Amino acid sequence: MIIHSLLESSHLAGNLLGDPSERDLFVYVPPGYEGSDRRYPTAYLLHAYGQTAEQVVTPDTDGQRWAPPIEDVLDPVFGRMGVPPMIVVVPDGNSRYGCGQWVDSPVTGHFEQYVLHDVVAYVDATHRTVPNSRSRGVFGFSSGGFGAWNLASRNPEIFCAMAVLSSDSFLDMTHKFMPYKYLDSIWPEAPDGPIEGNFWSEIVYDYAACYSPNPERPPFYVDLPVAHPSGELIQEVWDRWLSFDPVVNVHDRLDNLRKLSGILLDAGSNDDYSLYWGHRLLSHHLNEAGIPHEHRENPGNHGGRANERHQMALQWLSEVLDSD
Amino acid sequence: MIIHSLLESSHLAGNLLGDPSERDLFVYVPPGYEGSDRRYPTAYLLHAYGQTAEQVVTPDTDGQRWAPPIEDVLDPVFGRMGVPPMIVVVPDGNSRYGCGQWVDSPVTGHFEQYVLHDVVAYVDATHRTVPNSRSRGVFGFSSGGFGAWNLASRNPEIFCAMAVLSSDSFLDMTHKFMPYKYLDSIWPEAPDGPIEGNFWSEIVYDYAACYSPNPERPPFYVDLPVAHPSGELIQEVWDRWLSFDPVVNVHDRLDNLRKLSGILLDAGSNDDYSLYWGHRLLSHHLNEAGIPHEHRENPGNHGGRANERHQMALQWLSEVLDSD
Amino acid sequence: MIIHSLLESSHLAGNLLGDPSERDLFVYVPPGYEGSDRRYPTAYLLHAYGQTAEQVVTPDTDGQRWAPPIEDVLDPVFGRMGVPPMIVVVPDGNSRYGCGQWVDSPVTGHFEQYVLHDVVAYVDATHRTVPNSRSRGVFGFSSGGFGAWNLASRNPEIFCAMAVLSSDSFLDMTHKFMPYKYLDSIWPEAPDGPIEGNFWSEIVYDYAACYSPNPERPPFYVDLPVAHPSGELIQEVWDRWLSFDPVVNVHDRLDNLRKLSGILLDAGSNDDYSLYWGHRLLSHHLNEAGIPHEHRENPGNHGGRANERHQMALQWLSEVLDSD
Amino acid sequence: MIIHSLLESSHLAGNLLGDPSERDLFVYVPPGYEGSDRRYPTAYLLHAYGQTAEQVVTPDTDGQRWAPPIEDVLDPVFGRMGVPPMIVVVPDGNSRYGCGQWVDSPVTGHFEQYVLHDVVAYVDATHRTVPNSRSRGVFGFSSGGFGAWNLASRNPEIFCAMAVLSSDSFLDMTHKFMPYKYLDSIWPEAPDGPIEGNFWSEIVYDYAACYSPNPERPPFYVDLPVAHPSGELIQEVWDRWLSFDPVVNVHDRLDNLRKLSGILLDAGSNDDYSLYWGHRLLSHHLNEAGIPHEHRENPGNHGGRANERHQMALQWLSEVLDSD
């Protein structure tokens, strides 16, 4: 069963995009919740770029491929698959540019603070969670996996485990072409904001709003990492992007990572953006630092097996989180 | 819950491909079945080309995209979607060339007779079905939709309703290129049987084994509809294929079709094989004959929304079948 | 050297599309022509769908791939390749729908009569041709090959040889999907004329204007071979299309074909429209009738080797045509 | 007319790949050469990766698209296009891994020295060139453009002009993915040399043999820039690759570049490898340094307009080179 609320967040208020500070919040309670008074461990599902929490719960129906409602993905986890029951929380991280990437930005909003302080507090207050970090995990796919990494590796006192699924990573190899694709799409015009229906324009402004925001630079409030028309990579801006990259910031977060109960890295070995290389490299760095973790690959492309990986991540989390 | 049996069929015995006559049979009983003694309407799910019943129940896990177990598709129908409970039967129609197309052939086996006389009898004998045609429907996707058409339009005394999903149809427009693609794939060699991993070879021999079998012609026992190397269409053989095409044989089955309680045609408007044109044409012919039916289209490509359409078909069948 | 003229044609005047009756005509005279007073055999190069004579001579320069000026294709034939000199004539067969297909139509214009009576007469009158059929051949690629077939197989007293390169052919297998692709592109709207930039709309109206014109049916003056929205193939209209198909009309033109000095069929074995099947079938029918011809295949796709095949066709024509 | 010789090179002898030190050399002499005793400026055409000099002169005939003999490309330059006559030299730069990249390597051979000292000396000795740098230019497409850059920017006393066509450049953005694609193609196996028919394996070993050769490391004698299986970029090796990149080494060659009579940069704006970005960036750096140059773009993809650009480059060179 899924319970819908609206949550006002002071950490999202005043974002420069003018996006709403009141957001949907969906809480899935497992079979048996209602008839019991016990407390449950909690898993936070962070959605991907281009989604809303509502679309996770009830996907759009206009695509060539079907995506089932999240309830049909979660019910079998705690039914057919026999995973001990958990509460699953689906917060909203959408921005008008696509996604807040679950990080703090004066432009898109402080999504990290919003999850840490608004969402977690609200859920613990309103549902029978086991309200401490040992029973609280975070997981997500693509930008959601990126968000899971960021939240847990920076806040082990809040989330003791993360399942990082096909996360944006190794940007210097996997994402550097994107600003160039964007410039190609509008060439020879100069950048002038995201254009509806132009994917590259939207994702580049989205990343820039999260990784290299610049409140002094209206109307889009971002620094772009590539100069127009020269094509020069602006290293200072690109380094700001890279500072969010798990394969880069892992080195600065080793102490935090050692505090976690579990780290799962999982990627499709046919990922369209080659994100499995980011995961391999991240696993390599964790190994170098002697930090235990699971590193899995599946035969999926980017997205094709996301729901199955959500199920698998919950199964893994149930083994890592304290149930009381 | 799914109950597995093995069913020996005299109608499959002696097929010239040497395929087994004992087949898997899966019966899904809806929530509440076990605690009751009531009888349920029954829907027969015919699978597509290239599948087995077992793969429907437990799909292969090696693909770039995930397919959920059929149980996770059916449970929400009778749960979240609120459809009155039905029994869903999944017989096996696989052949070593891909699929028996749910028709009678001395080469692949008499799959129509097998469903009509072995499967239905067995299910009615072993489960609490409402054992008559008014409570018995058939549905399927692609070759399974083709099978649904064939079974119900020829045997209205067994199946009173059919949901035809993205059925092979209008072969003269949608399938004529296939034997040529096959010849291309082996050119300039002459046809010499299906080749593993060569899709066009497999599907052409599969169709031929079902539509233009020739027991006098070992080792493959088929007539192919295109001459090698001239490329001439052998009209006599092609006409045998067309006789199985719903848009052709509809004209000869109008009396049967009038006896049905319901006909649903549904296809994706982005079907990779343009099968929506077959469905439109079939609907046109039904309209010309004054035969009521539902004609739906969805935004899917071939296969991308198959499971959702299975759910929709069950919802529709529940309204058409007598529940007692 | 290429000499440009403008040619007014009474056979194009009054076409219902309002296309001009005055057309470009380009005549290539081989090296040595100017310093001599001898007469030369003549080859008529018919261009493809979507082209003009001017574009053959001086191709557009805005494509991702380069096409050289026709002079750079022809000079090496009579230089490096050592082919005896010929005059090469490039008439214009464009229509506002793409191409007149080199056939007579009240809608697009009587292109067959125009070539036979205007172009040939003009060229013979103004250049030192050997002015008789034994020294006159016709060749072309795609719709130009289709035109070559049509002109020579109907008028052996004008053209004694044809090189048919990747001709439209076997329409029942290779072209039947096209009207459906067109309907797909505008679905669910009803046909309402060619739409600029919509390839399928343009080519379908083009074919219809040539093969199934209907002067009684303004504003487009065509019968389309597929009904909207039923998708039914209108057999009577489709048969009119098929009557222009070489693999169909070959049977009625055997006497004419026997009069020819040479027939060359050549297609790319990777043709995007599978036209090699049309050529194979045409060759098969010619063989059945005991009509000698050359049947060649090359490794090209549709268009990729067109200029090389033009060169090869001229080399072949030089061996077939009388040089005096 | 093209004159073929075989040229033995001490600079290629002893290469660790065991490739021949005797190479084809083709010299195109323009129309009028034979009947005159004048001297001509000379343009050196460096071929692309995967080619041989012989294939430039007489391309393979087994492709889906046709490539004309180089003579048919050059003759119109000095005929139809009216460019003053030049000698065009086509040396061979092939290696068993694809191409020597026209640089010095102990593994593939010292191709820079070979061109500078063997080819130029031989051509000046055997043909009526104007034998000095003011009348000597170099041009090429893709790896040939890369070679043109390298030769002229390092040796302005030999070549006074270069036409750089779609050169490998900005490797950090355009080529970094290639070693990863290679690892993908053999995953999870470890690198074990180039594999015939595996493009990524061949080009990665080719680049490594040229940019990061390691004679101490049999049997392939290269350092690869990516570690297996971690995926870590080995920055020291990658920096060796980058040192060959025009957008990197331009900064160290400004004095040389100022000595040149002309620099032409030309790329297709639809280049499949986005090399237009390398050219734009290179032009930007030249502008920053106040070095005059031409910067052109054409609508081509990678390769689609290469022959036309060869013609254009010769036209440009004829204006830059001294004719006596």
mmCIF file of C-alpha atoms in Angstrom, chain C residues 26-33 36-45 74 77-78 82-90 120 123-124 127-139 158-161 261 313-324:
data_model
loop_
_atom_site.group_PDB
_atom_site.id
_atom_site.type_symbol
_atom_site.label_atom_id
_atom_site.label_comp_id
_atom_site.label_asym_id
_atom_site.label_seq_id
_atom_site.Cartn_x
_atom_site.Cartn_y
_atom_site.Cartn_z
ATOM 1 C CA PHE C 26 22.410 18.420 -71.198
ATOM 2 C CA VAL C 27 24.520 16.795 -73.882
ATOM 3 C CA TYR C 28 27.958 15.477 -73.057
ATOM 4 C CA VAL C 29 30.248 15.254 -76.037
ATOM 5 C CA PRO C 30 33.301 13.079 -75.598
ATOM 6 C CA PRO C 31 36.958 14.140 -75.880
ATOM 7 C CA GLY C 32 37.817 14.590 -79.557
ATOM 8 C CA TYR C 33 34.276 15.515 -80.618
ATOM 9 C CA SER C 36 36.391 15.725 -85.647
ATOM 10 C CA ASP C 37 33.431 15.489 -87.972
ATOM 11 C CA ARG C 38 32.528 11.885 -87.281
ATOM 12 C CA ARG C 39 29.272 10.688 -85.855
ATOM 13 C CA TYR C 40 28.935 8.950 -82.459
ATOM 14 C CA PRO C 41 26.623 6.429 -80.883
ATOM 15 C CA THR C 42 24.442 7.958 -78.199
ATOM 16 C CA ALA C 43 23.497 6.884 -74.704
ATOM 17 C CA TYR C 44 20.573 8.457 -72.855
ATOM 18 C CA LEU C 45 21.083 8.720 -69.119
ATOM 19 C CA LEU C 74 32.122 10.419 -67.759
ATOM 20 C CA VAL C 77 35.098 6.359 -69.104
ATOM 21 C CA PHE C 78 36.407 7.680 -72.387
ATOM 22 C CA GLY C 82 39.472 3.399 -72.857
ATOM 23 C CA VAL C 83 35.849 3.135 -73.896
ATOM 24 C CA PRO C 84 35.230 4.277 -77.478
ATOM 25 C CA PRO C 85 33.662 7.728 -77.460
ATOM 26 C CA MET C 86 29.911 8.220 -77.252
ATOM 27 C CA ILE C 87 27.567 11.117 -76.797
ATOM 28 C CA VAL C 88 25.729 11.004 -73.469
ATOM 29 C CA VAL C 89 22.399 12.802 -73.167
ATOM 30 C CA VAL C 90 20.895 13.844 -69.835
ATOM 31 C CA VAL C 120 15.824 12.212 -79.417
ATOM 32 C CA VAL C 123 19.706 15.633 -80.129
ATOM 33 C CA ASP C 124 19.901 13.971 -83.516
ATOM 34 C CA HIS C 127 24.660 16.858 -82.638
ATOM 35 C CA ARG C 128 26.657 14.453 -84.725
ATOM 36 C CA THR C 129 24.900 11.291 -83.566
ATOM 37 C CA VAL C 130 24.527 8.133 -85.567
ATOM 38 C CA PRO C 131 20.823 8.770 -85.861
ATOM 39 C CA ASN C 132 19.287 5.334 -85.714
ATOM 40 C CA SER C 133 18.239 2.827 -83.122
ATOM 41 C CA ARG C 134 21.221 0.469 -83.593
ATOM 42 C CA SER C 135 23.434 3.227 -82.255
ATOM 43 C CA ARG C 136 21.121 4.503 -79.566
ATOM 44 C CA GLY C 137 20.871 3.117 -76.045
ATOM 45 C CA VAL C 138 19.309 4.119 -72.790
ATOM 46 C CA PHE C 139 20.413 3.606 -69.207
ATOM 47 C CA ILE C 158 14.109 3.910 -81.030
ATOM 48 C CA PHE C 159 16.419 2.300 -78.465
ATOM 49 C CA CYS C 160 18.143 -0.969 -79.304
ATOM 50 C CA ALA C 161 19.771 -1.439 -75.922
ATOM 51 C CA SER C 261 20.755 -5.715 -79.337
ATOM 52 C CA ALA C 313 26.826 0.662 -68.222
ATOM 53 C CA LEU C 314 28.508 2.956 -70.757
ATOM 54 C CA GLN C 315 31.317 0.468 -71.211
ATOM 55 C CA TRP C 316 28.736 -2.224 -71.852
ATOM 56 C CA LEU C 317 26.682 -0.021 -74.190
ATOM 57 C CA SER C 318 29.780 0.774 -76.228
ATOM 58 C CA GLU C 319 30.082 -2.913 -77.001
ATOM 59 C CA VAL C 320 26.432 -3.287 -77.907
ATOM 60 C CA LEU C 321 25.742 -0.171 -79.931
ATOM 61 C CA ASP C 322 26.847 0.193 -83.527
ATOM 62 C CA SER C 323 29.477 2.850 -83.770
ATOM 63 C CA ASP C 324 28.506 3.806 -87.285
#
